[in-house]
Amino acid sequence: MTKQPKWIIQGKSIKQLIKELESFEDQNLLVELSFDDGETSKPISLVSKIDGKCMLLNCENSTE
């Protein structure tokens, strides 16, 4: 089994993420989240603080 590089598993801080997003020329692009290297994606419904972490949430399967 190949060991994954540190950048894949360590995550990003809010500051790091904002810096990367600011590098995009088109600041109106829709932001989505993928768990399979971009094969499929889901829109971010909410950004929340949960258990001391910033969480990007997709709420498509939530019940009201």
XYZ file of N, CA and C in Angstrom:
192
model
N 0.845 -1.185 0.000
C 0.000 0.000 0.000
C 0.885 1.240 0.000
N 0.624 2.160 -0.903
C 1.413 3.380 -1.031
C 0.975 4.397 0.014
N 1.954 4.979 0.689
C 1.657 6.011 1.686
C 1.281 7.300 0.969
N 0.185 7.932 1.417
C -0.270 9.174 0.798
C 0.601 10.337 1.249
N 0.843 11.299 0.342
C 1.607 12.489 0.721
C 0.887 13.269 1.820
N 1.653 13.976 2.640
C 1.112 14.727 3.771
C 0.052 15.740 3.334
N 0.266 16.401 2.169
C -0.685 17.436 1.740
C -2.075 16.875 1.472
N -2.184 15.583 1.205
C -3.482 14.970 0.934
C -4.280 14.773 2.221
N -3.605 14.404 3.303
C -4.321 14.030 4.523
C -4.317 15.086 5.621
N -3.473 16.117 5.524
C -3.378 17.081 6.627
C -4.484 18.122 6.623
N -5.134 18.369 5.511
C -6.200 19.361 5.445
C -5.663 20.772 5.282
N -6.572 21.738 5.306
C -6.221 23.150 5.117
C -6.898 23.981 6.193
N -6.248 25.060 6.566
C -6.868 26.018 7.480
C -7.776 26.941 6.666
N -8.643 27.683 7.355
C -9.493 28.663 6.677
C -8.612 29.646 5.915
N -7.538 30.099 6.552
C -6.627 31.068 5.932
C -6.017 30.509 4.643
N -5.570 29.252 4.675
C -4.986 28.623 3.484
C -6.027 28.487 2.373
N -7.233 28.089 2.742
C -8.292 27.912 1.753
C -8.662 29.237 1.102
N -8.805 30.289 1.907
C -9.131 31.610 1.359
C -8.048 32.071 0.398
N -6.785 31.863 0.757
C -5.675 32.274 -0.112
C -5.764 31.567 -1.468
N -6.043 30.267 -1.452
C -6.169 29.532 -2.716
C -7.366 30.022 -3.525
N -8.497 30.238 -2.858
C -9.695 30.700 -3.563
C -9.503 32.090 -4.153
N -8.755 32.945 -3.471
C -8.496 34.293 -3.987
C -7.645 34.278 -5.251
N -6.943 33.169 -5.512
C -6.101 33.083 -6.704
C -6.918 32.846 -7.980
N -8.195 32.491 -7.846
C -9.049 32.283 -9.007
C -9.456 33.625 -9.597
N -9.289 33.766 -10.895
C -9.636 35.021 -11.564
C -11.134 35.299 -11.468
N -11.948 34.284 -11.713
C -13.404 34.439 -11.659
C -13.881 34.116 -10.241
N -14.137 35.138 -9.460
C -14.558 34.966 -8.072
C -16.037 34.590 -7.947
N -16.742 34.474 -9.069
C -18.153 34.092 -9.054
C -18.370 32.614 -9.383
N -17.285 31.845 -9.509
C -17.417 30.417 -9.775
C -18.143 29.734 -8.623
N -18.986 28.761 -8.941
C -19.654 27.955 -7.936
C -18.622 27.031 -7.282
N -18.684 26.898 -5.973
C -17.778 26.010 -5.240
C -18.526 24.731 -4.903
N -17.940 23.588 -5.257
C -18.519 22.292 -4.928
C -17.459 21.436 -4.247
N -17.900 20.329 -3.673
C -17.015 19.432 -2.944
C -17.094 18.040 -3.555
N -15.932 17.402 -3.744
C -15.871 16.063 -4.319
C -15.064 15.149 -3.399
N -15.494 13.898 -3.306
C -14.766 12.897 -2.528
C -14.155 11.821 -3.420
N -14.232 12.008 -4.742
C -13.726 10.993 -5.668
C -12.897 11.613 -6.793
N -12.017 12.527 -6.428
C -11.099 13.172 -7.381
C -11.814 13.910 -8.510
N -13.008 14.434 -8.238
C -13.713 15.250 -9.215
C -14.664 14.506 -10.131
N -14.775 13.184 -9.980
C -15.713 12.417 -10.819
C -17.143 12.894 -10.585
N -17.497 13.095 -9.321
C -18.803 13.630 -8.951
C -18.579 14.747 -7.936
N -19.553 15.624 -7.799
C -19.426 16.708 -6.824
C -20.798 17.129 -6.333
N -20.796 17.803 -5.201
C -22.020 18.319 -4.595
C -21.779 19.769 -4.204
N -22.818 20.615 -4.291
C -22.664 22.008 -3.891
C -22.550 22.132 -2.372
N -21.904 23.189 -1.929
C -21.812 23.488 -0.506
C -23.071 24.259 -0.125
N -23.849 23.697 0.796
C -25.096 24.332 1.231
C -24.862 25.318 2.366
N -24.027 24.925 3.316
C -23.767 25.737 4.504
C -22.303 25.661 4.894
N -21.827 26.713 5.546
C -20.511 26.715 6.184
C -20.787 26.929 7.662
N -20.290 26.018 8.500
C -20.635 26.060 9.915
C -19.426 25.720 10.776
N -19.459 26.124 12.035
C -18.434 25.737 13.001
C -19.023 24.626 13.861
N -18.422 23.443 13.779
C -18.884 22.281 14.531
C -17.684 21.645 15.221
N -17.766 21.484 16.524
C -16.696 20.860 17.311
C -15.337 21.497 17.054
N -15.308 22.823 16.945
C -14.054 23.543 16.771
C -13.458 23.462 15.378
N -14.252 22.989 14.412
C -13.783 22.889 13.029
C -14.734 23.636 12.107
N -14.199 24.173 11.029
C -15.021 24.775 9.982
C -15.505 23.639 9.090
N -16.809 23.494 8.964
C -17.380 22.402 8.191
C -18.114 22.950 6.976
N -17.822 22.380 5.813
C -18.542 22.688 4.577
C -19.597 21.598 4.431
N -20.859 21.992 4.440
C -21.944 21.015 4.480
C -22.751 21.001 3.188
N -23.111 19.796 2.758
C -24.086 19.626 1.692
C -25.337 19.085 2.367
N -26.444 19.781 2.218
C -27.673 19.442 2.947
C -28.750 18.833 2.057
N -28.380 18.318 0.891
C -29.377 17.776 -0.038
C -30.176 16.619 0.556
N -29.575 15.845 1.452
C -30.260 14.687 2.024
C -30.850 14.966 3.396
N -30.801 16.220 3.830
C -31.344 16.580 5.143
C -32.863 16.647 5.089
N -33.478 16.290 6.194
C -34.925 16.450 6.302
C -35.202 17.717 7.089
N -36.261 18.390 6.737
C -36.579 19.667 7.394
C -37.168 19.466 8.758
